[in-house]
mmCIF file of C-alpha atoms in Angstrom:
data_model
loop_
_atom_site.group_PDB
_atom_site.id
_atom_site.type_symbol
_atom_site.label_atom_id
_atom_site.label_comp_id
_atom_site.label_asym_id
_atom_site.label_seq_id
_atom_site.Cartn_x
_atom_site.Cartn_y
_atom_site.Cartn_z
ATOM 1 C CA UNK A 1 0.000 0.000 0.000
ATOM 2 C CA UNK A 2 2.862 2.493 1.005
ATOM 3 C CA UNK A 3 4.336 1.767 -2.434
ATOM 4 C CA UNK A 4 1.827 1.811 -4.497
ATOM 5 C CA UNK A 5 1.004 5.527 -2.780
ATOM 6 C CA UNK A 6 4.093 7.450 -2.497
ATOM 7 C CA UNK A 7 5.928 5.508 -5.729
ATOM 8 C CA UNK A 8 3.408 6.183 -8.360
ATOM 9 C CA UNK A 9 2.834 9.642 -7.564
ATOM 10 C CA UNK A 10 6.807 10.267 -7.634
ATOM 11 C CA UNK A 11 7.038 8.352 -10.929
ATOM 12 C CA UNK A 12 3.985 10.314 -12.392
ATOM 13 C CA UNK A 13 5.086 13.388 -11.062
ATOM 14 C CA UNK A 14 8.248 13.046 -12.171
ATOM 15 C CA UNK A 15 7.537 11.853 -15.616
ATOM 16 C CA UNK A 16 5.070 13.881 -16.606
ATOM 17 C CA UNK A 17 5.338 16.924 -15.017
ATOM 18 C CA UNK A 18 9.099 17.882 -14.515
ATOM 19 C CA UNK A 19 9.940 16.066 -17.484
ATOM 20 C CA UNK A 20 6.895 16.206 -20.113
ATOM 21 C CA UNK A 21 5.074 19.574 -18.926
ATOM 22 C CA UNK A 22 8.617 21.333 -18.640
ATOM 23 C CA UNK A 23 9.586 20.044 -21.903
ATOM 24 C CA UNK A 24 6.429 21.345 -23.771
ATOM 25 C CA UNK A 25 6.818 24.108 -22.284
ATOM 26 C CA UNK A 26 10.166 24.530 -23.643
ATOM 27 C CA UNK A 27 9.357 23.943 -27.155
ATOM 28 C CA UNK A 28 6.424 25.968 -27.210
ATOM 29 C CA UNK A 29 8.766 28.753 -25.779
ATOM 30 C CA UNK A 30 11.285 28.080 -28.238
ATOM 31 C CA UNK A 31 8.660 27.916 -31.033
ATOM 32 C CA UNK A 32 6.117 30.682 -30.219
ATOM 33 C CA UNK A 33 7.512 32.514 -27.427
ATOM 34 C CA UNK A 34 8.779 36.164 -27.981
ATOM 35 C CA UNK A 35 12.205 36.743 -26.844
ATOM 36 C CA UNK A 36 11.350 36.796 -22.737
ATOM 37 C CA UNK A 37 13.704 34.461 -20.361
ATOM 38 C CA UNK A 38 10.364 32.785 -19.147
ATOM 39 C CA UNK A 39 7.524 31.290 -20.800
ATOM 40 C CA UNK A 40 4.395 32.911 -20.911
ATOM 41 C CA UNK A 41 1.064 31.479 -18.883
ATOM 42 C CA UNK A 42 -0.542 30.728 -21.836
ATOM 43 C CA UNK A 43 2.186 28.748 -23.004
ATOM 44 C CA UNK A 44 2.425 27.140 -19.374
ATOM 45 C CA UNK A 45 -1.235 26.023 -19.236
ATOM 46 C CA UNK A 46 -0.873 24.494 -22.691
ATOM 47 C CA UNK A 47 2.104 22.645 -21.306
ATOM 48 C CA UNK A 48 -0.295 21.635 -18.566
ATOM 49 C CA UNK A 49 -3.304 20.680 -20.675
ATOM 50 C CA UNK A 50 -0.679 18.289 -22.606
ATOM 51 C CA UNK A 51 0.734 16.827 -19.553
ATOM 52 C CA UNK A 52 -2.605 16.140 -18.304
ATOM 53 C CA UNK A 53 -4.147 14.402 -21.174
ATOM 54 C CA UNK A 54 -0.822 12.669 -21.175
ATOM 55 C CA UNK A 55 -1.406 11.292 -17.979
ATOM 56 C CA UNK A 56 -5.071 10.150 -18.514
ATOM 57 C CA UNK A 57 -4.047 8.089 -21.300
ATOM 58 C CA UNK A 58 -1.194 6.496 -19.275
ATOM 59 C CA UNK A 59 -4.125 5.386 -17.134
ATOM 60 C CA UNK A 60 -6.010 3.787 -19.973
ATOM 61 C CA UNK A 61 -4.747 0.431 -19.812
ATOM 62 C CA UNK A 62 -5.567 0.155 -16.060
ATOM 63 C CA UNK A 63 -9.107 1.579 -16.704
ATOM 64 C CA UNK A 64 -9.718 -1.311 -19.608
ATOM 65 C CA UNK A 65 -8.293 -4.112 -16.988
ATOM 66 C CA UNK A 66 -10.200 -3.792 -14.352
ATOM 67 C CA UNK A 67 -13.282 -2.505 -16.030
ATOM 68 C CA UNK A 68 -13.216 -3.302 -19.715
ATOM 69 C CA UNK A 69 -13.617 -0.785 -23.009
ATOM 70 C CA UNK A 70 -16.343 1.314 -23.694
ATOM 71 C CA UNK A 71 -16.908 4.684 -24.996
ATOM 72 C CA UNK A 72 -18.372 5.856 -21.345
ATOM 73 C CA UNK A 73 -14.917 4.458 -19.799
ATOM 74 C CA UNK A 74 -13.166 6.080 -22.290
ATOM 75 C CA UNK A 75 -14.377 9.607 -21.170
ATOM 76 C CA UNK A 76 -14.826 9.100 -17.027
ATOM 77 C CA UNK A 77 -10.847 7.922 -17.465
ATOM 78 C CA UNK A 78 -9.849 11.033 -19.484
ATOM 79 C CA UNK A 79 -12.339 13.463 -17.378
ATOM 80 C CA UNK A 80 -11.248 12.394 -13.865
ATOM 81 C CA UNK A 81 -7.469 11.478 -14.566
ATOM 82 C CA UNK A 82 -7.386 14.790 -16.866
ATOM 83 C CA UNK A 83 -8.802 16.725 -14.136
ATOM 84 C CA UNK A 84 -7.017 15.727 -11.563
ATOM 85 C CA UNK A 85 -3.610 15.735 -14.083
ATOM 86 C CA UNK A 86 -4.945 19.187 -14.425
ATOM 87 C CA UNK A 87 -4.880 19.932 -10.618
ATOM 88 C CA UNK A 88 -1.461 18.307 -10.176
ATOM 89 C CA UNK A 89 0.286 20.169 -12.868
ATOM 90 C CA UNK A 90 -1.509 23.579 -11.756
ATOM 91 C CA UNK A 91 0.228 22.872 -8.042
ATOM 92 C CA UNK A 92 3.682 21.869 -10.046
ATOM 93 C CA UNK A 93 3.755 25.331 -11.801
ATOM 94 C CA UNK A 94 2.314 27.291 -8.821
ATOM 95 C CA UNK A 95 4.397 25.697 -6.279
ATOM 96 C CA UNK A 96 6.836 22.735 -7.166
ATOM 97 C CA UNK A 97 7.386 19.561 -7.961
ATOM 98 C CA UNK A 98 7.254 18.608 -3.744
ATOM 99 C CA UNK A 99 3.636 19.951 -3.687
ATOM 100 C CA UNK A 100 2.494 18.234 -7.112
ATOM 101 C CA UNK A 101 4.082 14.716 -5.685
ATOM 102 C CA UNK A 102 2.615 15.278 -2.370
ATOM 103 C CA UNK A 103 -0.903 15.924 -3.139
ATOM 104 C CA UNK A 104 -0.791 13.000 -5.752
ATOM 105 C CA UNK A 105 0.334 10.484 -3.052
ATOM 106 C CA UNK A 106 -2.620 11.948 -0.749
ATOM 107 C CA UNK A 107 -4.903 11.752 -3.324
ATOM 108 C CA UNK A 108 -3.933 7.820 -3.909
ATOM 109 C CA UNK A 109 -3.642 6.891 0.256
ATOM 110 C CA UNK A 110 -7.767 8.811 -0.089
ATOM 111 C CA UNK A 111 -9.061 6.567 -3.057
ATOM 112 C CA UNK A 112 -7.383 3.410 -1.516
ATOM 113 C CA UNK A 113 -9.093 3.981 1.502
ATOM 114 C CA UNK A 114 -12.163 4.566 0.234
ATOM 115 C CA UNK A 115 -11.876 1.420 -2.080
ATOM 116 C CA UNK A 116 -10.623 -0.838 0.933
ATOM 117 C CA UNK A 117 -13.773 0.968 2.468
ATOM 118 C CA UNK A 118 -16.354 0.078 0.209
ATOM 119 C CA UNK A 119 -15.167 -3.431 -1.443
#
């Protein structure tokens, strides 16, 4: 349980929002962005939205084993993960990668005590 909380939210975290967010942010400075030593909020937020829908299709596969495919699936996986990829990525630009990891691994220890709750 303590692994599955704290080690996939530093993986996630780690992988898609210090490395994939940062890096699309990058590019999208180095394509669009005037000449400015930061990137732009617009260009951040894009980053984000990436990063997000990013990381509800990593959770795809999960979503189709334990519950099969449908179109319905499909769209709770990309609307909650996205969301909450949305969230995480908001607190990683606002205030860090510590703060994105920490409320990830909350947010797991939360839904795997409601599902050792309720099953």
């Amino acid at each position: 349980l303590l692994a599955t909380v704290t080690l996939g939210a530093v993986v996630e975290e780690v992988m898609l929002r210090l490395f994939m967010m940062s890096l699309v942010a990058y590019l999208l400075h180095k394509l669009f962005g005037k000449r400015d030593a930061l990137p732009s909020t617009g260009i951040l937020i894009a980053a984000n939205i990436v990063a997000a829908l990013l990381f509800a299709a990593g959770h795809l596969p999960a979503t189709f084993q334990m519950m099969g495919n449908s179109p319905i699936l499909i769209f709770r996986c990309f609307l909650l993960n996205g969301s909450f990829g949305l969230a995480f990525g908001w607190l990683y630009r606002k205030y860090g990668i510590a703060y994105a990891m920490m409320s990830h691994a909350l947010f797991h220890a939360v839904s795997k005590l409601i599902w050792l709750i309720f099953i």
